[in-house]
Each structure stands twice: as structure tokens, then as C-alpha cells.
Short mmCIF file of C-alpha atoms and ligand atoms in Angstrom, two decimals:
data_model
loop_
_atom_site.label_atom_id
_atom_site.label_comp_id
_atom_site.label_asym_id
_atom_site.label_seq_id
_atom_site.Cartn_x
_atom_site.Cartn_y
_atom_site.Cartn_z
CA MET O 107 -17.01 -38.93 84.10
CA SER O 108 -16.97 -39.61 87.90
CA PHE O 109 -14.73 -42.41 89.19
CA GLU O 110 -17.83 -44.22 90.65
CA ALA O 111 -19.35 -44.44 87.28
CA VAL O 112 -16.61 -46.52 85.94
CA ILE O 113 -16.81 -50.33 85.99
CA PRO O 114 -14.41 -51.68 88.65
CA HIS O 115 -11.17 -52.60 87.10
CA ARG O 116 -8.32 -54.65 88.51
CA VAL O 117 -5.88 -51.85 89.09
CA THR O 118 -6.73 -48.18 88.60
CA ALA O 119 -4.51 -44.97 88.61
CA SER O 120 -6.82 -42.13 89.24
CA VAL O 121 -5.24 -38.78 88.32
CA ASP O 122 -6.61 -35.55 89.67
CA LEU O 123 -5.77 -32.87 87.25
CA GLY O 124 -7.12 -30.32 89.61
CA ALA O 125 -4.32 -31.31 92.06
CA ILE O 126 -1.75 -30.73 89.26
CA ARG O 127 -3.19 -27.28 88.78
CA HIS O 128 -3.06 -26.67 92.44
CA ASN O 129 0.58 -27.73 92.51
CA LEU O 130 1.45 -25.41 89.72
CA GLN O 131 -0.06 -22.56 91.83
CA THR O 132 2.30 -23.69 94.59
CA VAL O 133 5.18 -23.44 92.09
CA ARG O 134 4.12 -19.84 91.30
CA GLN O 135 3.90 -19.00 95.00
CA TYR O 136 7.53 -20.07 95.52
CA ALA O 137 8.76 -18.44 92.36
CA PRO O 138 6.23 -15.62 91.49
CA ASP O 139 8.45 -13.83 89.06
CA ALA O 140 9.68 -16.92 87.09
CA ARG O 141 8.23 -18.47 84.04
CA VAL O 142 7.60 -22.17 84.31
CA MET O 143 8.79 -24.88 82.12
CA GLY O 144 6.88 -27.95 83.46
CA ALA O 145 8.48 -31.34 83.06
CA LEU O 146 6.06 -33.52 81.04
CA LYS O 147 8.71 -35.90 80.01
CA ALA O 148 8.29 -39.69 80.46
CA ASP O 149 4.58 -39.29 79.72
CA ALA O 150 4.29 -36.64 82.45
CA TYR O 151 5.94 -38.94 84.96
CA GLY O 152 3.41 -41.65 84.16
CA HIS O 153 0.40 -39.26 84.51
CA SER O 154 -0.20 -38.92 80.74
CA ALA O 155 1.52 -36.04 78.95
CA MET O 156 -1.60 -35.41 76.83
CA GLN O 157 -3.92 -35.15 79.76
CA VAL O 158 -1.56 -32.90 81.72
CA ALA O 159 -0.78 -30.73 78.70
CA ARG O 160 -4.50 -30.30 78.10
CA ALA O 161 -5.01 -29.34 81.69
CA LEU O 162 -2.21 -26.86 81.83
CA ASP O 163 -1.95 -25.57 78.25
CA GLY O 164 -1.44 -21.82 78.41
CA GLU O 165 -0.86 -22.00 82.16
CA LEU O 166 2.61 -23.48 81.76
CA ASP O 167 4.97 -21.27 79.88
CA ALA O 168 6.55 -24.37 78.23
CA PHE O 169 6.47 -28.06 78.24
CA ALA O 170 9.70 -29.75 79.02
CA VAL O 171 10.15 -33.18 77.31
CA ALA O 172 13.24 -35.29 76.94
CA CYS O 173 13.39 -35.48 73.08
CA LEU O 174 11.75 -34.88 69.76
CA GLU O 175 9.78 -38.19 69.94
CA GLU O 176 8.17 -37.16 73.14
CA ALA O 177 7.22 -33.75 71.76
CA GLU O 178 5.54 -35.18 68.68
CA HIS O 179 2.23 -36.12 70.20
CA LEU O 180 2.00 -32.69 71.94
CA SER O 181 2.84 -30.71 68.81
CA GLU O 182 0.28 -32.70 66.82
CA ALA O 183 -2.33 -31.77 69.33
CA GLY O 184 -1.58 -28.08 68.72
CA PHE O 185 -1.10 -26.88 72.27
CA ARG O 186 -0.14 -23.22 72.76
CA SER O 187 2.82 -23.84 75.16
CA PRO O 188 6.02 -24.57 73.24
CA CYS O 189 8.10 -27.72 73.90
CA VAL O 190 11.64 -27.71 75.14
CA LEU O 191 13.65 -30.73 74.32
CA LEU O 192 15.86 -31.18 77.40
CA GLU O 193 18.31 -33.58 75.68
CA GLY O 194 18.21 -31.44 72.54
CA LEU O 195 18.85 -33.24 69.24
CA LEU O 196 19.53 -36.92 69.66
CA HIS O 197 20.42 -37.28 65.93
CA GLN O 198 21.20 -34.61 63.37
CA GLU O 199 18.32 -35.95 61.23
CA GLU O 200 15.92 -34.64 63.79
CA LEU O 201 16.77 -30.96 63.14
CA PRO O 202 14.35 -30.29 60.24
CA GLU O 203 11.31 -31.74 62.17
CA ALA O 204 12.31 -29.82 65.29
CA VAL O 205 12.52 -26.64 63.34
CA ARG O 206 9.32 -27.32 61.50
CA ARG O 207 7.51 -27.79 64.85
CA GLY O 208 9.13 -24.70 66.46
CA HIS O 209 10.65 -26.73 69.33
CA ARG O 210 13.18 -25.17 71.67
CA LEU O 211 16.40 -27.09 71.91
CA VAL O 212 18.85 -27.61 74.70
CA LEU O 213 22.33 -27.41 73.29
CA HIS O 214 24.63 -29.32 75.54
CA ALA O 215 27.40 -30.90 73.43
CA GLN O 216 29.84 -29.91 70.77
CA TRP O 217 28.46 -32.27 68.16
CA GLN O 218 25.06 -30.52 68.41
CA LEU O 219 26.66 -27.10 67.99
CA ASP O 220 28.52 -28.43 64.88
CA VAL O 221 25.23 -29.74 63.42
CA LEU O 222 23.64 -26.34 63.93
CA ARG O 223 26.70 -24.59 62.47
CA ALA O 224 26.48 -26.56 59.32
CA ALA O 225 22.70 -26.32 59.03
CA ARG O 226 20.68 -23.77 57.00
CA PRO O 227 17.36 -24.43 58.85
CA GLY O 228 15.28 -21.73 57.14
CA ALA O 229 14.20 -20.37 60.50
CA ARG O 230 16.12 -19.39 63.61
CA VAL O 231 16.35 -22.26 66.06
CA PRO O 232 15.57 -21.22 69.67
CA VAL O 233 18.17 -22.70 71.97
CA TRP O 234 19.04 -23.00 75.63
CA VAL O 235 22.80 -23.56 76.15
CA LYS O 236 23.35 -26.05 79.05
CA LEU O 237 26.33 -25.63 81.24
CA ASP O 238 27.87 -28.36 83.35
CA THR O 239 28.42 -26.86 86.80
CA GLY O 240 29.11 -30.02 88.70
CA MET O 241 26.67 -32.80 87.81
CA HIS O 242 28.80 -34.09 84.96
CA ARG O 243 25.91 -35.48 82.98
CA LEU O 244 24.98 -33.07 80.22
CA GLY O 245 26.38 -29.64 79.47
CA PHE O 246 29.39 -27.72 78.22
CA GLU O 247 32.21 -27.04 80.72
CA ALA O 248 30.95 -23.84 82.44
CA SER O 249 34.25 -22.05 81.84
CA ARG O 250 33.33 -22.11 78.12
CA ALA O 251 30.24 -19.90 78.58
CA GLY O 252 31.88 -16.76 77.13
CA GLU O 253 33.30 -18.49 74.16
CA LEU O 254 29.98 -20.24 73.46
CA ALA O 255 28.06 -16.93 73.69
CA ALA O 256 30.31 -15.55 70.98
CA ALA O 257 29.97 -18.73 68.81
CA VAL O 258 26.18 -18.61 69.09
CA ASP O 259 26.19 -14.87 68.36
CA ALA O 260 28.00 -15.49 65.13
CA MET O 261 25.39 -18.04 64.04
CA PRO O 262 22.28 -16.28 62.58
CA GLN O 263 20.59 -19.65 62.52
CA ILE O 264 20.42 -19.69 66.35
CA GLU O 265 18.27 -17.61 68.62
CA LEU O 266 19.87 -17.73 72.03
CA LEU O 267 17.05 -18.07 74.73
CA GLY O 268 19.55 -18.34 77.60
CA TRP O 269 21.55 -20.49 79.90
CA MET O 270 20.64 -23.66 81.77
CA THR O 271 22.18 -25.84 84.33
CA HIS O 272 20.97 -28.77 86.48
CA LEU O 273 21.45 -29.30 90.11
CA ALA O 274 22.65 -32.82 91.25
CA ASN O 275 21.96 -32.45 94.98
CA ALA O 276 19.11 -29.97 95.50
CA ASP O 277 17.06 -32.59 97.27
CA ALA O 278 19.72 -33.51 99.83
CA LEU O 279 20.08 -32.06 103.36
CA GLU O 280 23.56 -30.89 102.84
CA THR O 281 23.81 -27.64 100.76
CA GLU O 282 27.51 -27.35 100.00
CA ALA O 283 27.46 -29.09 96.57
CA THR O 284 24.46 -26.98 95.50
CA ASP O 285 26.03 -23.79 96.68
CA ARG O 286 29.12 -24.67 94.58
CA GLN O 287 27.00 -25.34 91.49
CA LEU O 288 25.14 -22.05 91.95
CA ALA O 289 28.35 -20.02 92.35
CA CYS O 290 29.85 -21.75 89.39
CA PHE O 291 26.78 -20.96 87.25
CA PHE O 292 26.51 -17.39 88.30
CA ASP O 293 30.22 -16.76 87.73
CA ALA O 294 30.06 -18.41 84.19
CA VAL O 295 27.07 -16.42 82.90
CA ASP O 296 27.89 -13.15 84.51
CA GLY O 297 27.28 -10.37 81.94
CA LEU O 298 26.16 -12.73 79.21
CA PRO O 299 22.91 -12.07 77.32
CA GLY O 300 19.98 -14.34 77.67
CA ALA O 301 17.63 -15.77 80.40
CA ARG O 302 18.71 -18.16 83.17
CA THR O 303 17.23 -21.49 84.36
CA ILE O 304 18.54 -23.65 87.13
CA ALA O 305 15.87 -25.06 89.36
CA ASN O 306 14.09 -28.36 89.33
CA SER O 307 11.49 -28.91 92.11
CA ALA O 308 13.87 -29.39 94.96
CA GLY O 309 16.01 -26.46 93.80
CA LEU O 310 13.06 -24.05 93.54
CA ILE O 311 11.66 -24.92 96.94
CA ARG O 312 15.00 -24.87 98.89
CA TYR O 313 17.13 -22.34 97.09
CA PRO O 314 15.61 -18.91 96.43
CA GLU O 315 18.67 -17.93 94.41
CA ALA O 316 17.89 -20.79 92.02
CA ARG O 317 14.59 -19.21 91.07
CA GLN O 318 15.83 -17.42 88.11
CA ASP O 319 13.93 -16.26 84.88
CA TRP O 320 12.62 -19.85 84.37
CA VAL O 321 12.01 -22.73 86.73
CA ARG O 322 11.69 -26.43 85.71
CA PRO O 323 9.51 -28.26 88.16
CA GLY O 324 8.62 -31.88 87.56
CA ILE O 325 7.85 -34.07 90.52
CA MET O 326 6.19 -31.35 92.53
CA LEU O 327 3.60 -30.82 89.79
CA TYR O 328 2.51 -34.36 90.43
CA GLY O 329 2.25 -33.76 94.16
CA ALA O 330 5.24 -35.75 95.53
CA SER O 331 7.71 -34.13 97.78
CA PRO O 332 11.09 -33.52 96.12
CA LEU O 333 12.85 -33.13 99.42
CA GLU O 334 14.37 -35.44 101.95
CA GLY O 335 12.64 -35.04 105.31
CA ARG O 336 9.79 -32.76 104.14
CA SER O 337 6.37 -34.13 103.14
CA ALA O 338 4.38 -33.07 100.12
CA GLU O 339 1.82 -31.50 102.45
CA GLN O 340 4.57 -29.40 104.16
CA CYS O 341 5.68 -28.26 100.65
CA GLY O 342 2.10 -27.23 99.93
CA LEU O 343 1.55 -30.00 97.40
CA ARG O 344 -1.39 -32.37 96.67
CA PRO O 345 -0.72 -35.89 95.37
CA ALA O 346 -2.28 -36.13 91.94
CA MET O 347 -2.29 -39.95 91.54
CA GLU O 348 -3.98 -42.65 93.58
CA VAL O 349 -3.33 -46.27 92.65
CA ARG O 350 -5.82 -48.84 93.80
CA SER O 351 -6.68 -52.48 93.63
CA ARG O 352 -8.86 -54.95 95.55
CA ILE O 353 -8.61 -57.94 97.87
CA ILE O 354 -9.42 -61.02 95.86
CA ALA O 355 -8.88 -63.67 98.55
CA ILE O 356 -8.43 -63.95 102.22
CA ARG O 357 -6.46 -66.89 103.75
CA GLU O 358 -6.06 -67.92 107.40
CA VAL O 359 -2.50 -69.10 107.58
CA SER O 360 -1.42 -70.91 110.70
CA ALA O 361 1.74 -70.14 112.72
CA GLY O 362 4.71 -71.49 110.83
CA GLY O 363 2.91 -71.22 107.47
CA ALA O 364 4.99 -69.57 104.74
CA VAL O 365 3.50 -67.04 102.21
CA GLY O 366 4.45 -66.47 98.70
CA TYR O 367 7.47 -67.27 96.44
CA GLY O 368 10.54 -68.53 98.13
CA SER O 369 8.57 -69.08 101.37
CA GLU O 370 10.41 -65.97 102.50
CA TRP O 371 7.69 -64.82 104.94
CA VAL O 372 6.81 -67.18 107.79
CA CYS O 373 3.85 -66.35 109.97
CA ALA O 374 4.90 -66.07 113.61
CA GLU O 375 1.26 -66.58 114.71
CA PRO O 376 -2.06 -67.43 113.01
CA THR O 377 -2.48 -64.68 110.43
CA ARG O 378 -5.25 -63.47 108.20
CA VAL O 379 -3.57 -62.83 104.90
CA GLY O 380 -5.21 -60.74 102.13
CA VAL O 381 -4.28 -61.31 98.48
CA VAL O 382 -4.45 -58.10 96.50
CA ALA O 383 -4.62 -58.09 92.69
CA VAL O 384 -1.65 -56.06 91.90
CA GLY O 385 2.01 -57.05 91.17
CA TYR O 386 5.10 -56.04 89.33
CA GLY O 387 3.32 -56.68 86.06
CA ASP O 388 1.36 -53.53 86.94
CA GLY O 389 4.30 -51.65 88.12
CA TYR O 390 4.01 -52.25 91.83
CA PRO O 391 7.63 -52.30 92.91
CA ARG O 392 9.07 -55.84 92.88
CA HIS O 393 11.58 -54.97 95.64
CA ALA O 394 9.01 -53.58 98.15
CA ARG O 395 10.05 -55.01 101.41
CA ALA O 396 7.88 -56.73 104.01
CA GLY O 397 6.21 -54.00 105.98
CA THR O 398 5.49 -51.71 102.99
CA PRO O 399 2.19 -50.14 103.86
CA VAL O 400 -1.05 -50.28 101.90
CA LEU O 401 -4.46 -48.93 103.06
CA VAL O 402 -7.31 -51.35 103.34
CA ARG O 403 -10.56 -49.40 103.73
CA GLY O 404 -8.43 -46.62 105.05
CA ARG O 405 -6.56 -48.77 107.59
CA ARG O 406 -2.90 -49.52 107.32
CA ALA O 407 -1.81 -53.03 106.55
CA ALA O 408 1.68 -54.27 105.77
CA LEU O 409 3.00 -56.10 102.74
CA ILE O 410 4.24 -59.67 103.67
CA GLY O 411 6.03 -62.14 101.29
CA ARG O 412 7.47 -61.43 97.92
CA VAL O 413 5.63 -59.27 95.26
CA SER O 414 4.56 -61.56 92.44
CA MET O 415 3.66 -60.47 88.92
CA ASP O 416 -0.06 -60.21 89.52
CA MET O 417 -0.47 -60.30 93.31
CA ILE O 418 0.77 -59.09 96.57
CA THR O 419 -0.05 -60.49 100.02
CA VAL O 420 -0.81 -58.28 103.07
CA ASP O 421 -1.12 -58.87 106.68
CA LEU O 422 -4.70 -58.20 107.78
CA ARG O 423 -4.24 -58.72 111.53
CA ASP O 424 -5.00 -54.97 112.07
CA CYS O 425 -7.92 -54.94 109.73
CA PRO O 426 -10.27 -57.30 111.26
CA ASP O 427 -13.25 -56.14 109.10
CA ALA O 428 -11.45 -56.56 105.82
CA LYS O 429 -13.28 -58.73 103.28
CA VAL O 430 -12.96 -59.92 99.75
CA GLY O 431 -13.69 -57.06 97.32
CA ASP O 432 -12.36 -54.31 99.64
CA ASP O 433 -10.58 -51.44 98.01
CA VAL O 434 -6.88 -51.32 98.72
CA LEU O 435 -4.89 -48.04 98.20
CA LEU O 436 -1.35 -48.69 97.07
CA TRP O 437 -0.24 -45.06 96.98
CA GLY O 438 -1.65 -41.71 96.80
CA GLY O 439 -4.05 -39.71 99.00
CA GLY O 440 -3.30 -40.70 102.58
CA LEU O 441 -0.43 -42.87 101.67
CA PRO O 442 2.30 -40.85 99.97
CA ALA O 443 4.09 -42.54 97.06
CA GLU O 444 7.34 -41.29 98.68
CA ILE O 445 6.71 -43.65 101.71
CA VAL O 446 5.95 -46.67 99.51
CA ALA O 447 9.01 -45.90 97.34
CA GLU O 448 11.27 -45.68 100.41
CA HIS O 449 10.17 -49.23 101.39
CA ALA O 450 11.00 -50.41 97.94
CA GLY O 451 14.48 -48.73 97.95
CA THR O 452 13.41 -46.35 95.20
CA ILE O 453 11.85 -42.92 94.60
CA ALA O 454 8.26 -41.75 93.79
CA TYR O 455 9.43 -40.75 90.25
CA ASP O 456 10.19 -44.48 89.63
CA LEU O 457 6.74 -45.63 90.91
CA PHE O 458 4.87 -43.15 88.78
CA CYS O 459 6.88 -43.88 85.56
CA GLY O 460 6.82 -47.60 86.22
CA LEU O 461 3.02 -48.29 85.95
CA THR O 462 2.31 -50.53 83.03
CA ASN O 463 -0.36 -50.62 80.36
CA ARG O 464 -2.31 -53.12 82.47
CA VAL O 465 -3.36 -50.27 84.70
CA ARG O 466 -6.56 -48.39 83.88
CA TYR O 467 -6.14 -44.65 84.12
CA LEU O 468 -9.03 -42.48 85.19
CA TYR O 469 -9.00 -38.70 85.09
CA ARG O 470 -10.79 -36.15 87.28
CA ASP O 471 -10.67 -32.44 86.82
CA ASP O 472 -12.51 -30.60 89.50
C1 PLP S 571 17.04 -30.90 83.10
C2 PLP S 571 15.88 -31.23 84.07
N1 PLP S 571 15.20 -30.14 84.53
C3 PLP S 571 14.13 -30.37 85.38
C4 PLP S 571 13.78 -31.61 85.73
C5 PLP S 571 12.59 -31.72 86.76
O1 PLP S 571 13.09 -32.37 87.94
P1 PLP S 571 12.16 -32.62 89.19
O2 PLP S 571 11.10 -33.63 88.73
O3 PLP S 571 13.02 -33.14 90.27
O4 PLP S 571 11.48 -31.37 89.52
C6 PLP S 571 14.43 -32.70 85.22
C7 PLP S 571 14.13 -34.09 85.67
O5 PLP S 571 14.80 -35.00 85.76
C8 PLP S 571 15.51 -32.50 84.43
O6 PLP S 571 16.20 -33.50 83.83
#
């Protein structure tokens, strides 16, 4: 169905599945020899895991989700690509279902290893062993890799897929911390059997040595830049999501007039103020600062006043033709989500994941 054929809705998130496919091609250009575990967790970063899985089934070598619950819908749909549970088991009770579905588990903590050791799952459980190389979130102490390899080898219920680590600073300009993590990982797994996987989006773009047997892109599949100081376009990515609303009222506010809750914004001169039907109740960031850009009929206008639950107010002084009913682009296309996020003190990931069920999603697959 074309976007145009849809009855206008208050707030829409239009997702271009073709752009996501293009972004996967870009991943493959950066890492042509790697297999790709695409991050579809958090409902594919708010883009709909079902839609993205359908678009990329068989093209992605695996779907990475956070946990069993997230994998359930995907496995029920019978996709070919297997699911990897990045947090592994959250409770030991999950093991039988994970085995029944053939999910791949990330093993990152002693208690998970103990659960597997005690289990007689009836089938070998495919496992990535995660090592902590400096992020100090999930993973076994890297120095334990050799001992873990021996432990896993002695457990016929486990099939070792390989070794995983996660980079804490791959998106930052400085490289020292990442270089240290890479060295720690390579040192730890030297000579051990199994595949290797290190890189998220930032890692796979910036660090060629992080492009190992598998890469794990997330944000770049959705077309946002994972890197400080480099745009999505410069990374060869196309934004997949466009979020839009409309102007529902225009007010002429005189000099000295205050706009919105808390009367925080005071007009320095007579100002045409557009009221746009979107707010934090839709997932527009509540902390977006005055000056956050939106595009009104393709022209830039700045947010003024506080974001309310259902509305925002924008300065239309540079958009003299703007009228009630005009389309307003909140992010996507010519207005990267990264820029909007920066104005709100957050990241594009957060904007994508934060859209609420009040937003109508539309899908295009060119
Ligand atoms: C373990 C792991 N791998 C890969 C990713 C994908 O990261 P990104 O979206 O930055 O590419 C994530 C996301 O947080 C992750 O937790």
C-alpha cells in the first residue's frame, strides 16, 4: 500500500524496508567476509521486529534479540534465520523452550553455565561464550577463556559456536579504550576453537580488526550513524524511519508573549507560532530543547517552549507560507534522527525505541 493511499493520521512513522536492505548491503561492503547477526532487539529498535525479520529473512545470518521473550514472536513466524539471545537465559526455566526453538544462547555468567551443566536438554545447546574485555557489563573475565573452553568441551549438552565480546567505546573519537579491548580479546581467545564476534555498528565501521567471523550491527541497519562526527550518509546509510505530524493551529503571539507550560519561552518579537500534533505521549523527546529542528514543508523551523504530551510549538518566522494542515517532519529523511536526538540530550536509538503505540506505522518496501 502506498503511503499516499492511507488516511491521514495524527503521527506516522513510515519505515522504508528497502532502506534497511540497502543498509545491510553497506554492512556487507564493510565486512564482506563476515556473517551478520542483525540486532532486532527492542522490536528492531522500534521499527517492528516482525516487519524487519520478514524483509531480511535469509539475508541476515541470524537475528539478535535480547531474550527468549523477544524471540518468541519470531520463532512462531517460522523464519529461517536463527535467533541469538544476547542476554542468554534470564531464568533457568527458560531453557526447555529455548532448546525446543533451537535458539542460540549467549553464556555470560557462572549461574548460566551451572544451569547448563545440570541440564539434560535432549539436544545440544548452541552457545556463544561472552567475555568481558573492559565494558564490565556482561561476560566472564577474559582471563578465564581457556578454562571455560575446557569446561564447555567437557559438556556434551553444549555446542560451542564461539567467543563474543562487546565494545564500550567504538563510537567515540578516541581509540585507546577500544584498542585495549581488542588486544584483550585476541589474547584471551588465541588458539581456542570457535568463531569470533566483536563488532557492533560503530566497531565494524571504524575497526577493521573487529570484523571477525560474525558482526552484530544494529543502529546502522536502521540508517542512523553510529559514529560521533560522521553522518549516516558519510557511512553509506539511508535512514529507514520518517516520523511526521501536522500543524493543527497557527498563533500570532506578540512580543513578550510566553508560549507553553511554565511560560519558559518568551517571544522577543511578534512571532507566528505553529502548533504541531505530537508530544511526549507519542515518543517525541520531552527534553528536546528550544531550537530543536523540524521541517515544515521541507523548511527548517525551530522548536520553542516545552514539549507537552500531545503537542509541540514551533517558530514559523522562517516559514511564511506555512499553514494549518501542513506536514511536519520530526525526524528522518532530510532531518537525521541523530541531530534531533542531540538537541534532546539523547541518542537516535532512544528516539526510535521511544515511539509509543499512539503512532501509526506504515511500511514501504521498494
Ligand atoms: C551485544 C550487542 N551486540 C550488538 C549490538 C548492536 O549495537 P549497535 O546498535 O550499536 O550496532 C548491541 C546493542 O546494544 C549489543 O548489545
